[in-house]
Tab-separated table of C-alpha atoms and ligand atoms in Angstrom:
chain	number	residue	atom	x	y	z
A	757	UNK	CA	24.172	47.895	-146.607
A	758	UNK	CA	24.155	51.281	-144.777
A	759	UNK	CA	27.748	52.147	-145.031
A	760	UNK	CA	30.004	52.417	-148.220
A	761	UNK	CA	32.938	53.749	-149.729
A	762	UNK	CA	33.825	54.874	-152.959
A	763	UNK	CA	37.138	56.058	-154.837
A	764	UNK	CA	37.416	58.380	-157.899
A	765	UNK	CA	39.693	60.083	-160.134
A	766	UNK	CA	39.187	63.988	-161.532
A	767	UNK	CA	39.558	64.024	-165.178
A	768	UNK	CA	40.938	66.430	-167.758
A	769	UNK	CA	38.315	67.584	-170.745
A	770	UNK	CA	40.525	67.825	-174.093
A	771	UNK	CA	36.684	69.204	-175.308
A	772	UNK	CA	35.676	71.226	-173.015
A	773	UNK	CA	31.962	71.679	-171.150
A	774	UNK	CA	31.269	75.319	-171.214
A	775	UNK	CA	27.468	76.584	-170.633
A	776	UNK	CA	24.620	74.267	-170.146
A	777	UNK	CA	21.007	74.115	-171.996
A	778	UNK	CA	19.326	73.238	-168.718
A	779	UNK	CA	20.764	74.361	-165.499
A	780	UNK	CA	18.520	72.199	-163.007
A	781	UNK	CA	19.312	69.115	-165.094
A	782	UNK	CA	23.130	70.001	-165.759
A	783	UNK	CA	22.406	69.485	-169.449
A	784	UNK	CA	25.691	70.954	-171.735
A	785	UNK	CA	25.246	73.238	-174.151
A	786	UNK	CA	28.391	70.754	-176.013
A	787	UNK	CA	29.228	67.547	-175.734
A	788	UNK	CA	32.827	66.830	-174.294
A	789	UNK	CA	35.400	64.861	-173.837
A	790	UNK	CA	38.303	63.824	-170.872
A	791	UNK	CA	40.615	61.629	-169.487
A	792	UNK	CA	40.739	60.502	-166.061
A	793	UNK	CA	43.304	61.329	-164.044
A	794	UNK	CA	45.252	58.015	-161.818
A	795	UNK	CA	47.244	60.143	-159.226
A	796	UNK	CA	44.997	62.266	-158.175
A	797	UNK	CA	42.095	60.967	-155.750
A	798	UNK	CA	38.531	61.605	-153.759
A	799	UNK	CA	37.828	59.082	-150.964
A	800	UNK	CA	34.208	59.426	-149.765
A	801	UNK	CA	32.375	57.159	-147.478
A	802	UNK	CA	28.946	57.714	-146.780
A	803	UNK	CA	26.829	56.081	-144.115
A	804	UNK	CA	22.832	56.162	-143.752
A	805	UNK	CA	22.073	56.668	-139.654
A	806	UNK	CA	18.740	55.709	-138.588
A	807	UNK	CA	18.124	58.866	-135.929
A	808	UNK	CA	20.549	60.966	-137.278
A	809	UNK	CA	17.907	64.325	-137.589
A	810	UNK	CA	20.687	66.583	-139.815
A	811	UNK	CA	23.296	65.271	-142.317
A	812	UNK	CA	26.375	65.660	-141.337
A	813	UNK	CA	29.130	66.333	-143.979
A	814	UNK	CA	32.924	66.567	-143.696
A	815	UNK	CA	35.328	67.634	-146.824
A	816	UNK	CA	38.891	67.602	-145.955
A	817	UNK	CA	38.665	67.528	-142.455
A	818	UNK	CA	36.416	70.410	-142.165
A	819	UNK	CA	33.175	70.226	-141.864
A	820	UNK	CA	31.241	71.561	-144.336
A	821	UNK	CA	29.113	74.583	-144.502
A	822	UNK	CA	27.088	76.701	-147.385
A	823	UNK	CA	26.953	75.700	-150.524
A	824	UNK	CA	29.253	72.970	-150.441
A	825	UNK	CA	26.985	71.503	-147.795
A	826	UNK	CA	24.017	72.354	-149.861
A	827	UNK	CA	25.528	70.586	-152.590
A	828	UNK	CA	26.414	67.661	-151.060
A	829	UNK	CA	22.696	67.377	-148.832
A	830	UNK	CA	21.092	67.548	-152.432
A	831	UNK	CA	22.939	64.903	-153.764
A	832	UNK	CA	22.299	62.663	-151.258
A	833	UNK	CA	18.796	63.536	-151.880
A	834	UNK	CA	18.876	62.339	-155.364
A	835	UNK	CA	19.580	59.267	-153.843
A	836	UNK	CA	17.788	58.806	-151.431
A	837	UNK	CA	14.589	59.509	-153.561
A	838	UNK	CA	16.049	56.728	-156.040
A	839	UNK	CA	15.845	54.405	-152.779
A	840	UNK	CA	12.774	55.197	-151.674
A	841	UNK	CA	14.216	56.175	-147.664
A	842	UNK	CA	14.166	59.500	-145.556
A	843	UNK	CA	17.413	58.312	-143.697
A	844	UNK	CA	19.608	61.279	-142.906
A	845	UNK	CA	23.804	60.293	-143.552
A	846	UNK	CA	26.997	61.375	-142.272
A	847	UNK	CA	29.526	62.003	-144.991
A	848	UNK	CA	32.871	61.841	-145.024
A	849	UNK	CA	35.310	63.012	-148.107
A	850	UNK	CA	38.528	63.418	-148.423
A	851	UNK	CA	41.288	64.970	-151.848
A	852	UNK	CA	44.751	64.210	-152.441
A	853	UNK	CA	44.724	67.178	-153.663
A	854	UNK	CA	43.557	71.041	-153.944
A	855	UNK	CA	40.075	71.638	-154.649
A	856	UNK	CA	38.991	74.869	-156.549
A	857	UNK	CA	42.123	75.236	-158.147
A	858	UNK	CA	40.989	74.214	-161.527
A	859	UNK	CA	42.016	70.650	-160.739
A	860	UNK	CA	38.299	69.731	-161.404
A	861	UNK	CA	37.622	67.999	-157.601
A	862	UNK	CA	33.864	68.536	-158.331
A	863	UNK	CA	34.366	66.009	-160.807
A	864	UNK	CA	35.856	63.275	-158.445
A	865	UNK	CA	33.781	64.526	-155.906
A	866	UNK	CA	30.526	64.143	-157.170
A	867	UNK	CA	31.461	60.448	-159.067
A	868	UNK	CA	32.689	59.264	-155.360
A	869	UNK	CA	29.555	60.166	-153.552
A	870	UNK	CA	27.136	59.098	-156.049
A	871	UNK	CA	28.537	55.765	-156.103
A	872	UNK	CA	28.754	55.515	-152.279
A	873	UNK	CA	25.720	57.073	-151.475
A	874	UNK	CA	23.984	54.794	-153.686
A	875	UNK	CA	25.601	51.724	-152.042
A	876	UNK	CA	25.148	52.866	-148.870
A	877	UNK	CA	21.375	53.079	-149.636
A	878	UNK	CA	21.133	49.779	-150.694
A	879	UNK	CA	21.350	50.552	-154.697
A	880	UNK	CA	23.429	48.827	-157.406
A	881	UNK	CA	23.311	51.447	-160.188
A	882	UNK	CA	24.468	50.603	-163.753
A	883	UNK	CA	27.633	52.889	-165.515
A	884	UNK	CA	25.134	54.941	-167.346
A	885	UNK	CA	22.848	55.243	-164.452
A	886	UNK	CA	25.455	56.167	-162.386
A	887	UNK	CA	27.010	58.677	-164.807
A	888	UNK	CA	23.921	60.315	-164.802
A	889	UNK	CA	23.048	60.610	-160.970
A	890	UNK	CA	26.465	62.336	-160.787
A	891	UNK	CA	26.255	64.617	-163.742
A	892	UNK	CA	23.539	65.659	-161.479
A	893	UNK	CA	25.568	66.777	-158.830
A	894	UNK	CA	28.673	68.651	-160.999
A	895	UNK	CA	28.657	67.718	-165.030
A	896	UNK	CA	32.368	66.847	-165.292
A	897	UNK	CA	31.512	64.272	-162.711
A	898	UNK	CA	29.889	62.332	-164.840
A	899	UNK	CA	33.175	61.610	-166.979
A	900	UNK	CA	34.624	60.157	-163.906
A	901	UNK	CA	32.286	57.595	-163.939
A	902	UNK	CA	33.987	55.477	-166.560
A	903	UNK	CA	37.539	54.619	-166.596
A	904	UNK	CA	39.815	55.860	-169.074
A	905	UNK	CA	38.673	58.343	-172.132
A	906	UNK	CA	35.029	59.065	-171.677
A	907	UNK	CA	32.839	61.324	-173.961
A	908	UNK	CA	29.811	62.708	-172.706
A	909	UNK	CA	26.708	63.689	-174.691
A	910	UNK	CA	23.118	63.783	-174.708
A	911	UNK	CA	20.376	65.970	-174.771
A	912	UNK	CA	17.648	65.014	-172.744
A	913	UNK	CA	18.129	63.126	-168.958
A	914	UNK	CA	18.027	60.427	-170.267
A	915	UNK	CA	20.419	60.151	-172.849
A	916	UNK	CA	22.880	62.317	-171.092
A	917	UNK	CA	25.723	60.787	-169.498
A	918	UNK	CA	29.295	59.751	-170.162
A	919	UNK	CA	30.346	56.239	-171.962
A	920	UNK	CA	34.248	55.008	-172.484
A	921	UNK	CA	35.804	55.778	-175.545
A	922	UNK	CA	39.472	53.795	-174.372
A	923	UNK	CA	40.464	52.177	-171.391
A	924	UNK	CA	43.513	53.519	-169.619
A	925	UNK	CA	45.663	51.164	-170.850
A	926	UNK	CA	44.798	52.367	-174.345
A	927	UNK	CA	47.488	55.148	-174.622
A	928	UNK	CA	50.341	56.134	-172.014
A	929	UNK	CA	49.094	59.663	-172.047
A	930	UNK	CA	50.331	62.075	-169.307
A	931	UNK	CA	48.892	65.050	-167.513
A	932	UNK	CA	51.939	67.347	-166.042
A	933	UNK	CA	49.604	70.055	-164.035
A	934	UNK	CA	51.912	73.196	-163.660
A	935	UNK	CA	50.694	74.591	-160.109
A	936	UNK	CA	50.692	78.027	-160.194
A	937	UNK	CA	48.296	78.872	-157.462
A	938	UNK	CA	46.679	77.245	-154.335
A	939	UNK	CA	43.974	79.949	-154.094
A	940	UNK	CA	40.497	78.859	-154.095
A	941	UNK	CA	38.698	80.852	-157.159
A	942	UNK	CA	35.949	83.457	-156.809
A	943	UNK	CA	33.802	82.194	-159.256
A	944	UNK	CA	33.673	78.428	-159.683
A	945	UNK	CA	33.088	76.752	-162.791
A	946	UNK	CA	29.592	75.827	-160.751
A	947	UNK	CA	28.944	79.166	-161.715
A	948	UNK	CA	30.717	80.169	-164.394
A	949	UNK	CA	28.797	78.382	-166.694
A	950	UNK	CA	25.393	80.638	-166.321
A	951	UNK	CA	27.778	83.459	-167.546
A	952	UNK	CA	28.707	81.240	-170.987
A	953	UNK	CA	25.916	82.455	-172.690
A	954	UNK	CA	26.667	86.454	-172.483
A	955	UNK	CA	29.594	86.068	-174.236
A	956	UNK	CA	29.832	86.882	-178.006
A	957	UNK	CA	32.500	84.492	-178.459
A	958	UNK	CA	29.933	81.626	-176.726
A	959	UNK	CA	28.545	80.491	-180.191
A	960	UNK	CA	31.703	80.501	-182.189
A	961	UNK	CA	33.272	78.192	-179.709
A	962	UNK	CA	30.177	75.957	-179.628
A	963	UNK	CA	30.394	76.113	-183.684
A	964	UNK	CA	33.904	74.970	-183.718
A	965	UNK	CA	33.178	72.177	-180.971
A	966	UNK	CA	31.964	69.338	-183.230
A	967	UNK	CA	35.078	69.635	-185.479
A	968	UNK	CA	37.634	69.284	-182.384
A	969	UNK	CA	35.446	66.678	-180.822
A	970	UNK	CA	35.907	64.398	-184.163
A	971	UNK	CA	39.835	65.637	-184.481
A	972	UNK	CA	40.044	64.478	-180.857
A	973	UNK	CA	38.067	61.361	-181.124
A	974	UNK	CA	40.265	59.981	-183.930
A	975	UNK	CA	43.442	61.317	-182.041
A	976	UNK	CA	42.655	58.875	-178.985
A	977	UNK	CA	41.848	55.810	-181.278
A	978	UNK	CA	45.386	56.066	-183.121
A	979	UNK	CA	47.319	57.715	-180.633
A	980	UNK	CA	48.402	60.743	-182.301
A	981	UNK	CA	49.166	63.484	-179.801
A	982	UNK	CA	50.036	65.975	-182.267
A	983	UNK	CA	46.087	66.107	-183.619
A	984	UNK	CA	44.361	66.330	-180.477
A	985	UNK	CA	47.320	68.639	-179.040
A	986	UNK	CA	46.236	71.295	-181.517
A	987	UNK	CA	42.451	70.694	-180.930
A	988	UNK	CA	42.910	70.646	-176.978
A	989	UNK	CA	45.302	73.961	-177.430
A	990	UNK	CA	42.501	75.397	-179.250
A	991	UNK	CA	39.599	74.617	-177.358
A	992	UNK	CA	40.992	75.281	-173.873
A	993	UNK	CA	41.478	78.938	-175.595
A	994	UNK	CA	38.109	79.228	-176.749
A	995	UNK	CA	37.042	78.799	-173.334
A	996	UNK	CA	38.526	80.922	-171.630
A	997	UNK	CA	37.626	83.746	-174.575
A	998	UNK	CA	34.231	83.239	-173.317
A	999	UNK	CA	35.224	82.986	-169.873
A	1000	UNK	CA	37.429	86.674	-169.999
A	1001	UNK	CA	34.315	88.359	-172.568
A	1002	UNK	CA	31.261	87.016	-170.076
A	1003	UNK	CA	29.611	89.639	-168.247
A	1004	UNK	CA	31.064	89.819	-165.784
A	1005	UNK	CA	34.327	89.105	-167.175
A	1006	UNK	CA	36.046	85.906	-165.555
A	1007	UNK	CA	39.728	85.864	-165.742
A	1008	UNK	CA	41.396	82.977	-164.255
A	1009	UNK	CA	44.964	83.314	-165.901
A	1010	UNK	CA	47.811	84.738	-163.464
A	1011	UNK	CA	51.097	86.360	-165.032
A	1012	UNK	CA	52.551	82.535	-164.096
A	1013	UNK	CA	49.721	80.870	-166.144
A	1014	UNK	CA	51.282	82.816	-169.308
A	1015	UNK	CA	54.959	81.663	-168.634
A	1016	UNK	CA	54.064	78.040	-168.763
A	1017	UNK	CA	51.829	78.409	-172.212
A	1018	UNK	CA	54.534	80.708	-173.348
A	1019	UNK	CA	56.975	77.914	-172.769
A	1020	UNK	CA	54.871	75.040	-173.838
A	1021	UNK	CA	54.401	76.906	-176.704
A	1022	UNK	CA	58.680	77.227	-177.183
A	1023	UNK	CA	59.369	73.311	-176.725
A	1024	UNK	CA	56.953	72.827	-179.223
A	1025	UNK	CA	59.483	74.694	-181.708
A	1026	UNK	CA	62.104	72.414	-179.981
A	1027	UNK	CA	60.169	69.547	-181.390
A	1028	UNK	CA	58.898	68.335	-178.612
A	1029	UNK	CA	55.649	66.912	-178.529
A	1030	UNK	CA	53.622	68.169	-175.142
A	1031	UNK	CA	50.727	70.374	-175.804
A	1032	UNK	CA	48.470	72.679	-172.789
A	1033	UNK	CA	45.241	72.994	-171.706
A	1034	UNK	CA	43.258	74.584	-168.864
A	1035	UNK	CA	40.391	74.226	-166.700
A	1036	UNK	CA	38.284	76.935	-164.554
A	1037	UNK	CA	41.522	77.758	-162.596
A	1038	UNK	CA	44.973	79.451	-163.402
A	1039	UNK	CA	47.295	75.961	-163.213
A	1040	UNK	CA	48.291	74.790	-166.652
A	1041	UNK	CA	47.994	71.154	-167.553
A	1042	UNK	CA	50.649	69.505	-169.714
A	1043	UNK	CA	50.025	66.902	-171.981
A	1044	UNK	CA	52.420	64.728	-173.415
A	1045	UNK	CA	53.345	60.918	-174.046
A	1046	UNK	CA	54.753	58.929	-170.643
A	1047	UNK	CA	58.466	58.849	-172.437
A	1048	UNK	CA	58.163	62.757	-172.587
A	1049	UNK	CA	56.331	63.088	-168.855
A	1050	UNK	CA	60.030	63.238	-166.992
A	1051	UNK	CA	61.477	66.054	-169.058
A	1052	UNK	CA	58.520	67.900	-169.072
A	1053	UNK	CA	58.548	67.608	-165.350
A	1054	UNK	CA	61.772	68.790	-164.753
A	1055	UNK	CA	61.531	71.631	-166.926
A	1056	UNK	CA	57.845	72.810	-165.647
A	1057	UNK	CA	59.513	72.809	-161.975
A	1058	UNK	CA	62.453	74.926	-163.486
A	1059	UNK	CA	59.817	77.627	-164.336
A	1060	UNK	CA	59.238	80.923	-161.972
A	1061	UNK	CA	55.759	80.801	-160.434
A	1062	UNK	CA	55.289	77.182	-160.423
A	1063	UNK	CA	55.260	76.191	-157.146
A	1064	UNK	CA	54.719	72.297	-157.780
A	1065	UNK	CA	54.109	69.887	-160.759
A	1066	UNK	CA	51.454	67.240	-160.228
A	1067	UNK	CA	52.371	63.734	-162.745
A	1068	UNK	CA	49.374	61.532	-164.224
A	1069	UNK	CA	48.517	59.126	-166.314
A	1070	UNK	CA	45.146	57.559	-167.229
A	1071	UNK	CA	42.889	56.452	-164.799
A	1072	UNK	CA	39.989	54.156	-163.672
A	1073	UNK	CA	36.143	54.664	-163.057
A	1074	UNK	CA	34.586	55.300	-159.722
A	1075	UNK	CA	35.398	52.289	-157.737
A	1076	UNK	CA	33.931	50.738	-154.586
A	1077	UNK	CA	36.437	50.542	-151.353
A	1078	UNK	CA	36.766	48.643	-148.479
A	1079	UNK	CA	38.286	50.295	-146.274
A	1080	UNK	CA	35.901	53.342	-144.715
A	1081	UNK	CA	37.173	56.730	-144.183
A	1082	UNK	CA	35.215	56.350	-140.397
B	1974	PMV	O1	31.441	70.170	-163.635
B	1974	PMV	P1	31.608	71.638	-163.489
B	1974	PMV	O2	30.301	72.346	-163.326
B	1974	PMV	O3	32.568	71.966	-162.380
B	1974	PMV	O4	32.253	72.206	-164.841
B	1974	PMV	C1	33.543	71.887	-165.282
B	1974	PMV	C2	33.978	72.841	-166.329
B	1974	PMV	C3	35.410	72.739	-166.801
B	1974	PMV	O5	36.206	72.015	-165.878
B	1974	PMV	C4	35.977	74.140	-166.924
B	1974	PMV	C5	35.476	72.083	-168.170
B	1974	PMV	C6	35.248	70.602	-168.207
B	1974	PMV	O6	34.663	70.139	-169.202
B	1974	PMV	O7	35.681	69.875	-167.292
């Protein structure tokens, strides 16, 4: 096959991945953990073209240029070494929704086009191979891999990649994203990460990881929102201590960011049970259980500065399509 498709979901961490021990391999400096998310969506289709002397790359209906072609021409490398051809591709890819938002499209991104580059090259990667080819490209990717809850952890290549912990049907879990800006960031998460380490706060937060990590493990398994909402609440801080105390300083949060965890933070007084967390970006993901999601809707879209509320529940791995983008 020359030609293939793939599908994937972004995911959520509840642990986040903040700093890495190697930056060529994209090894964490912690493990972490996520959920996938089913309503959002990147559609890539990749095709190998004998005589083609340049890959050619399109993201959202632009074509792409710097980094984000550089990006995309390495991955493609990756597997095209793995098949053992020189063929240069033309890449389509296209997101339901916005990228560099902190809605984590690197992380569908990269799970999409490792999986369709692959095909397209004639490969039939296993999960774990797969997870790690795209943890290559952007290490939340590699959590997309897997449907569901996936924890990633490792140390070496090798041993680094992401493996289920539930299926999506496991636990009716939603994500209610709070959009409070469309702006691309300045700094990406890409790199963001090299600044972790010049952060005082960098080591606490990697102290306190393992302890979330377990309280968030056993959350998942018996469905208790109220454990891992405290851990995620926590962690989600954490980071973005280290984010605002890095050298330079990265500070993601907009005055609208702070109404949503201030009100979060007010229904849970109400008794409600819906608990925040954050990614590299200013929106503010809510999460709660699916009985919850349409009151927590309504009331996020009630707040000033949030311009639109994205709904999700659980979703699936990195898929194969069909249907072809071109
Ligand atoms: O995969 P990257 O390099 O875009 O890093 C993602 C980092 C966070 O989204 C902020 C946290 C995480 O674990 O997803």
């Amino acid at each position: 096959m020359s030609k293939a498709t793939a599908v994937a979901n972004p995911n959520i961490a509840f642990v986040k991945y903040w700093g890495k021990s190697d930056v060529t391999l994209n090894l964490p400096a912690n493990p972490s953990l996520s959920m996938n998310l089913a309503a959002l969506t990147t559609i890539t289709t990749v095709e190998f073209r004998p005589g083609l002397r340049v890959d050619a790359v399109t993201i959202d209906d632009r074509p792409a240029i710097g980094e984000s072609f550089d990006r995309v021409v390495a991955h493609l490398d990756r597997a095209r070494s793995l098949a053992g051809i020189a063929t240069r591709a033309c890449v389509v890819s296209r997101s339901d929704f916005p990228a560099g938002t902190g809605l984590a499209s690197s992380s569908s991104a990269f799970a999409a086009l490792s999986l369709a580059a692959t095909r397209a090259a004639g490969l039939d990667l296993d999960e774990g191979a797969l997870s790690r080819l795209a943890r290559l490209g952007s290490g939340s990717a590699c959590r997309s891999v897997p449907a569901g809850f996936s924890l990633w952890e490792g140390d070496r290549h090798e041993t680094s990649f992401a493996r289920q912990v539930a299926g999506r049907g496991h636990w009716d879990l939603v994500d209610a994203v709070a959009i409070v800006a469309y702006e691309h960031k300045k700094i990406g998460s890409h790199h963001g990460h090299g600044l972790a380490s010049t952060s005082p706060l960098q080591e606490a937060r990697l102290a306190a990881v393992p302890g979330w990590l377990k309280a968030v493990l056993r959350g998942i398994r018996e469905r208790d929102l109220a454990t891992i909402g405290l851990c995620v609440e926590a962690d989600a801080l954490a980071m973005h201590g280290v984010m605002m105390t890095s050298v330079p300083s990265l500070l993601y949060w907009t005055p609208a960011t702070i109404s949503v965890l201030r009100a979060v933070r007010a229904w849970q007084e109400e008794g409600l049970g819906v608990y925040f967390t954050l990614d590299a970006g200013p929106n503010v993901h809510c999460l709660c259980e699916s009985a919850d999601a349409r009151l927590i809707e309504k009331r996020l879209r009630n707040l000033a500065g949030v311009q639109d509320v994205l709904v999700s529940g659980a979703g699936d791995g990195v898929r194969p399509m069909a249907y072809h983008l071109f």
